[in-house]
Short mmCIF file of C-alpha atoms in Angstrom, two decimals:
data_model
loop_
_atom_site.label_atom_id
_atom_site.label_comp_id
_atom_site.label_asym_id
_atom_site.label_seq_id
_atom_site.Cartn_x
_atom_site.Cartn_y
_atom_site.Cartn_z
CA MET A 21 1.44 -22.82 47.95
CA LYS A 22 3.27 -24.18 44.91
CA HIS A 23 -0.08 -24.65 43.17
CA ALA A 24 -1.02 -21.04 43.87
CA ILE A 25 2.32 -19.79 42.54
CA TYR A 26 1.89 -21.90 39.40
CA LEU A 27 -1.60 -20.47 38.77
CA TYR A 28 -0.30 -16.95 39.33
CA LEU A 29 2.48 -17.46 36.78
CA VAL A 30 0.07 -18.93 34.22
CA PHE A 31 -2.40 -16.06 34.72
CA SER A 32 0.39 -13.47 34.46
CA THR A 33 1.72 -15.05 31.27
CA LEU A 34 -1.73 -15.11 29.65
CA THR A 35 -2.27 -11.48 30.66
CA ILE A 36 0.99 -10.47 29.00
CA ILE A 37 0.17 -12.43 25.82
CA ASN A 38 -3.32 -10.91 25.60
CA ALA A 39 -1.90 -7.43 26.13
CA GLN A 40 0.61 -8.01 23.34
CA ASN A 41 -2.02 -9.38 20.95
CA LYS A 42 -4.67 -6.75 21.66
CA LEU A 43 -4.97 -4.17 18.91
CA PRO A 44 -4.40 -0.55 20.00
CA PHE A 45 -7.42 0.56 17.95
CA GLN A 46 -10.71 -0.54 16.45
CA LEU A 47 -11.94 0.28 12.97
CA GLU A 48 -15.38 1.76 12.38
CA LYS A 49 -16.69 2.05 8.82
CA ASP A 50 -17.93 5.48 7.73
CA TRP A 51 -19.00 4.79 4.16
CA GLU A 52 -18.52 2.68 1.06
CA LEU A 53 -18.57 4.06 -2.46
CA LYS A 54 -19.75 1.97 -5.41
CA GLY A 55 -19.43 2.58 -9.14
CA LEU A 56 -15.65 2.47 -9.65
CA LYS A 57 -13.90 0.27 -12.24
CA ASN A 58 -11.34 -2.05 -10.62
CA PRO A 59 -10.02 0.57 -8.18
CA GLU A 60 -6.44 -0.25 -7.19
CA SER A 61 -5.05 2.67 -5.20
CA VAL A 62 -6.22 5.79 -3.38
CA VAL A 63 -4.44 8.94 -2.22
CA LEU A 64 -5.53 12.03 -0.30
CA ASP A 65 -4.87 15.41 -1.86
CA LYS A 66 -4.42 17.40 1.34
CA THR A 67 -4.26 20.75 -0.45
CA ASN A 68 -7.58 20.37 -2.25
CA GLN A 69 -9.18 18.01 0.29
CA VAL A 70 -10.20 15.38 -2.25
CA LEU A 71 -9.28 11.79 -2.99
CA TYR A 72 -7.87 10.37 -6.21
CA VAL A 73 -8.50 6.72 -7.07
CA SER A 74 -6.80 4.74 -9.83
CA ASN A 75 -9.13 2.57 -11.94
CA VAL A 76 -7.52 -0.30 -13.86
CA ASN A 77 -10.81 -0.86 -15.72
CA GLY A 78 -9.78 -4.22 -17.18
CA ALA A 79 -6.81 -6.55 -16.98
CA PRO A 80 -3.86 -5.21 -14.92
CA THR A 81 -1.33 -5.78 -17.72
CA ASP A 82 -3.34 -4.71 -20.78
CA LYS A 83 -2.19 -1.60 -22.62
CA ASP A 84 -5.73 -0.79 -23.72
CA GLY A 85 -6.11 2.90 -22.84
CA ASN A 86 -9.11 2.10 -20.63
CA GLY A 87 -7.57 3.14 -17.31
CA PHE A 88 -8.45 6.38 -15.56
CA ILE A 89 -8.24 8.35 -12.32
CA SER A 90 -11.37 9.29 -10.35
CA LYS A 91 -11.83 12.36 -8.17
CA ILE A 92 -13.78 11.62 -4.97
CA SER A 93 -15.06 13.85 -2.16
CA LEU A 94 -14.14 13.11 1.45
CA ASP A 95 -17.75 12.20 2.21
CA GLY A 96 -17.70 9.44 -0.37
CA GLU A 97 -19.27 11.02 -3.46
CA ILE A 98 -17.93 10.84 -7.00
CA ILE A 99 -16.95 14.34 -8.12
CA GLU A 100 -15.64 13.21 -11.50
CA LEU A 101 -15.46 9.52 -12.38
CA GLU A 102 -12.99 9.96 -15.25
CA TRP A 103 -11.04 12.94 -13.95
CA LEU A 104 -8.01 11.82 -15.98
CA LYS A 105 -8.40 9.39 -18.89
CA GLY A 106 -6.03 7.77 -21.36
CA LEU A 107 -4.11 5.48 -19.01
CA ASP A 108 -3.69 1.74 -19.45
CA ALA A 109 -3.82 -0.03 -16.08
CA PRO A 110 -3.03 2.63 -13.44
CA LYS A 111 -2.19 1.34 -9.99
CA GLY A 112 -0.12 3.09 -7.29
CA LEU A 113 -0.66 6.77 -6.49
CA THR A 114 1.33 9.37 -4.56
CA ILE A 115 1.39 13.18 -4.43
CA HIS A 116 4.35 15.54 -4.07
CA LYS A 117 4.17 19.34 -4.41
CA GLY A 118 1.09 19.51 -6.59
CA LYS A 119 2.06 16.58 -8.79
CA LEU A 120 0.21 13.26 -8.83
CA TYR A 121 2.41 10.26 -9.66
CA VAL A 122 0.89 7.09 -11.09
CA THR A 123 2.35 3.70 -11.96
CA ASP A 124 1.06 2.37 -15.28
CA ILE A 125 2.51 -1.07 -16.18
CA ASN A 126 5.99 0.05 -17.28
CA THR A 127 5.56 3.80 -16.98
CA ILE A 128 5.57 6.38 -14.20
CA VAL A 129 3.08 9.11 -15.06
CA GLU A 130 3.43 12.60 -13.60
CA VAL A 131 0.26 14.69 -13.55
CA ASP A 132 0.12 18.38 -12.70
CA ILE A 133 -3.01 18.43 -10.55
CA ALA A 134 -3.86 22.07 -11.30
CA ASN A 135 -3.96 21.76 -15.10
CA LYS A 136 -3.83 17.98 -15.75
CA GLN A 137 -0.70 18.25 -17.86
CA VAL A 138 0.85 14.80 -18.18
CA GLN A 139 4.45 13.69 -18.49
CA ARG A 140 5.40 10.02 -18.91
CA PHE A 141 8.63 8.30 -17.85
CA THR A 142 9.26 4.78 -19.17
CA ALA A 143 10.92 2.28 -16.84
CA LYS A 144 13.16 0.01 -18.89
CA ASP A 145 12.43 -3.72 -18.47
CA ALA A 146 9.63 -3.03 -15.98
CA THR A 147 6.82 -5.55 -16.23
CA PHE A 148 4.36 -4.72 -13.44
CA LEU A 149 4.93 -1.39 -11.72
CA ASN A 150 2.71 -1.33 -8.66
CA ASP A 151 2.88 0.89 -5.59
CA ILE A 152 4.65 4.26 -5.56
CA VAL A 153 5.95 6.71 -2.92
CA ALA A 154 7.75 10.05 -2.88
CA ASP A 155 10.44 11.07 -0.40
CA LYS A 156 10.76 14.58 1.04
CA LYS A 157 13.08 15.69 -1.77
CA GLY A 158 10.68 14.48 -4.45
CA ASN A 159 12.46 11.31 -5.49
CA ILE A 160 9.90 8.74 -6.63
CA TYR A 161 10.16 5.02 -5.83
CA ALA A 162 7.97 2.37 -7.51
CA SER A 163 7.77 -1.37 -6.86
CA ASN A 164 7.82 -3.96 -9.66
CA THR A 165 5.94 -7.01 -8.43
CA PHE A 166 5.65 -9.67 -11.13
CA GLY A 167 8.32 -10.49 -13.69
CA LEU A 168 11.15 -9.20 -11.53
CA SER A 169 11.49 -8.26 -7.86
CA GLY A 170 12.66 -4.69 -8.07
CA ILE A 171 12.35 -1.05 -7.07
CA TYR A 172 12.54 1.69 -9.69
CA LYS A 173 13.48 5.30 -8.97
CA LEU A 174 12.61 8.54 -10.72
CA PRO A 175 15.08 11.16 -9.41
CA THR A 176 13.89 14.67 -8.66
CA LYS A 177 17.05 16.22 -10.16
CA GLY A 178 19.12 15.73 -13.28
CA ALA A 179 17.83 14.13 -16.48
CA ARG A 180 14.87 12.64 -14.60
CA LYS A 181 15.23 9.20 -16.16
CA VAL A 182 13.70 6.18 -14.44
CA GLU A 183 16.37 3.79 -13.20
CA LEU A 184 16.22 0.28 -11.77
CA TRP A 185 17.30 1.32 -8.28
CA LEU A 186 17.31 -2.16 -6.73
CA LYS A 187 16.74 -5.68 -8.05
CA ASP A 188 16.88 -8.51 -5.54
CA ASP A 189 14.91 -11.71 -4.89
CA LYS A 190 15.02 -10.81 -1.18
CA LEU A 191 12.30 -8.27 -1.97
CA ASN A 192 9.93 -11.29 -2.45
CA MET A 193 7.94 -9.66 -5.27
CA PRO A 194 7.46 -6.23 -3.64
CA ASN A 195 4.06 -4.61 -3.76
CA GLY A 196 3.09 -2.01 -1.15
CA LEU A 197 5.65 0.67 -0.27
CA SER A 198 6.03 3.09 2.63
CA LEU A 199 8.80 5.50 3.58
CA SER A 200 9.80 5.44 7.23
CA LYS A 201 12.63 7.82 8.19
CA ASN A 202 15.69 6.71 6.17
CA ASN A 203 14.16 3.42 5.10
CA LEU A 204 11.85 2.14 2.42
CA ILE A 205 9.44 -0.50 3.72
CA ALA A 206 8.17 -3.01 1.16
CA ALA A 207 5.36 -5.55 1.52
CA GLY A 208 6.04 -8.67 -0.54
CA TRP A 209 3.62 -10.86 -2.47
CA GLY A 210 5.62 -13.97 -1.66
CA ILE A 211 7.95 -16.57 -3.15
CA ASP A 212 7.38 -19.32 -5.78
CA LEU A 213 4.39 -17.98 -7.68
CA ASP A 214 1.70 -20.14 -9.24
CA ALA A 215 1.06 -18.27 -12.50
CA LYS A 216 -2.53 -19.55 -12.74
CA THR A 217 -3.77 -18.71 -9.25
CA PHE A 218 -1.20 -16.05 -8.23
CA ALA A 219 -0.83 -17.86 -4.91
CA THR A 220 2.68 -18.48 -3.61
CA LYS A 221 4.25 -21.46 -1.85
CA THR A 222 5.71 -19.05 0.70
CA PRO A 223 3.58 -16.05 1.77
CA GLY A 224 4.96 -12.55 1.56
CA HIS A 225 6.60 -10.59 4.37
CA LEU A 226 7.83 -7.07 5.07
CA VAL A 227 11.38 -5.91 4.43
CA LYS A 228 13.22 -2.71 5.30
CA ILE A 229 15.57 -1.18 2.73
CA ASN A 230 18.13 1.42 3.77
CA LEU A 231 17.86 4.29 1.28
CA LYS A 232 21.60 5.00 1.41
CA THR A 233 23.13 1.52 1.49
CA LYS A 234 20.25 -0.42 -0.15
CA LYS A 235 20.74 -3.10 2.49
CA ILE A 236 17.65 -5.30 2.84
CA LYS A 237 16.46 -6.50 6.25
CA THR A 238 13.50 -8.79 6.89
CA ILE A 239 11.22 -7.28 9.57
CA SER A 240 8.30 -9.71 9.70
CA GLN A 241 7.42 -13.33 9.37
CA PRO A 242 5.57 -14.42 6.18
CA PHE A 243 1.81 -13.89 6.58
CA GLY A 244 0.08 -13.20 3.25
CA ASN A 245 0.07 -12.17 -0.40
CA LEU A 246 0.60 -8.60 0.61
CA ASP A 247 -0.62 -5.55 -1.30
CA GLY A 248 -1.44 -2.23 0.37
CA LEU A 249 0.94 -0.87 3.02
CA SER A 250 0.26 2.17 5.21
CA GLU A 251 2.21 3.36 8.23
CA THR A 252 0.14 4.31 11.26
CA LEU A 253 1.31 6.01 14.46
CA HIS A 254 2.66 2.79 15.97
CA GLY A 255 2.83 0.23 13.18
CA PHE A 256 1.66 -0.72 9.70
CA LEU A 257 -1.66 -1.69 8.12
CA ILE A 258 -1.32 -4.24 5.32
CA THR A 259 -3.85 -5.81 2.97
CA ASP A 260 -3.67 -9.39 1.74
CA TRP A 261 -5.03 -9.23 -1.82
CA LEU A 262 -5.76 -12.95 -2.27
CA ALA A 263 -7.15 -13.69 1.18
CA GLY A 264 -8.98 -10.37 1.43
CA SER A 265 -7.66 -9.58 4.91
CA LEU A 266 -6.42 -6.44 6.62
CA PHE A 267 -3.49 -7.00 8.97
CA TYR A 268 -1.71 -4.86 11.54
CA LEU A 269 2.01 -5.14 12.26
CA ARG A 270 3.02 -3.43 15.45
CA LYS A 271 6.48 -1.81 15.37
CA GLY A 272 8.86 -4.06 17.22
CA SER A 273 6.79 -7.16 16.43
CA ASP A 274 7.33 -9.57 13.53
CA LYS A 275 3.84 -11.08 13.44
CA GLY A 276 0.89 -9.67 11.52
CA GLN A 277 -2.40 -9.47 13.45
CA LEU A 278 -5.72 -9.84 11.65
CA VAL A 279 -7.81 -6.67 11.95
CA ILE A 280 -10.83 -7.32 9.70
CA ASP A 281 -11.87 -9.69 6.92
CA LEU A 282 -12.33 -8.11 3.52
CA PRO A 283 -13.26 -9.39 0.05
CA GLN A 284 -10.52 -10.73 -2.19
CA GLY A 285 -8.95 -7.87 -4.09
CA SER A 286 -8.37 -5.48 -1.18
CA ALA A 287 -5.63 -3.29 -2.61
CA ASP A 288 -3.45 -0.21 -1.95
CA THR A 289 -4.61 1.58 1.19
CA TYR A 290 -4.12 5.17 2.34
CA PHE A 291 -3.94 6.14 6.01
CA ASP A 292 -4.29 9.77 7.06
CA LYS A 293 -2.44 10.17 10.35
CA ALA A 294 -4.01 13.56 11.06
CA THR A 295 -7.57 12.21 11.14
CA LYS A 296 -6.71 8.52 11.76
CA THR A 297 -8.69 7.63 8.68
CA LEU A 298 -8.14 4.59 6.46
CA TYR A 299 -9.23 4.23 2.84
CA ILE A 300 -9.32 0.77 1.17
CA PRO A 301 -10.05 0.12 -2.52
CA LEU A 302 -11.77 -3.18 -3.28
CA MET A 303 -10.50 -3.94 -6.76
CA LEU A 304 -12.80 -6.85 -7.58
CA ASN A 305 -15.91 -5.30 -5.99
CA ASN A 306 -15.51 -1.87 -7.61
CA LYS A 307 -15.76 -0.12 -4.24
CA LEU A 308 -13.86 2.28 -2.01
CA LEU A 309 -14.21 1.94 1.78
CA LYS A 310 -13.52 4.51 4.46
CA TYR A 311 -12.82 3.64 8.12
CA HIS A 312 -11.70 5.62 11.12
CA PHE A 313 -9.86 4.56 14.25
CA LYS A 314 -12.08 4.06 17.25
CA LYS A 315 -10.54 3.55 20.68
#
């Protein structure tokens, strides 16, 4: 009887663990687009139903004027490879009320999508602006990954001058950003960087930053050199740039679960909640991938 009870408890425990570890979705690839030039970020223009992709087109810190933005159809065709030229090393992308915002080394670039008029805002002391997000009011937040662990802000009102909104080593070299209610979620690259390999002694983790108090709270264990960050219906999808992995972090859990293996250089993702579609730029392979959730 005791043996039967023991087996029952073991079986029940394993069932619970498997249920907790099982992903609530599967990814199915729809297409992959070749021909880009070190694509780093992708964003969906919901109004015009097209994608914009940032192309570093060279070294990520070189002010060489080689960078550009591509315009891509939703079925994976290049509409205009160099839709917007004259950038240096464009990375993060976000859209708010007809304006496309781009991080470009130490500058936040605002592009009027309708007429391509460009306005540039320099971020003082910024060394590696990376991902970028816009809140509902139009305030812009950009992560600075290497050089200093910080978040810059371009206010929607006033003089519209970029300010260093938060600088703190607790951000563990922030890369991917996502806004979730009254919090900014940041995916860190890690701690103790090897300048030659860009690996870290301690992998990066996710933190939550209260937008009002700027209080930082760790919300995951360390699990990678994190890059892209997209909120899904019940959690977050995160890329590991060095390892080339896509992870899922369920809300309420602190452990990242491996979803799929990708090539090194998997960068800033975009997840469309309406269609449950995921876009992943492969920076070193010059590709853009599209997946959809499959139950």
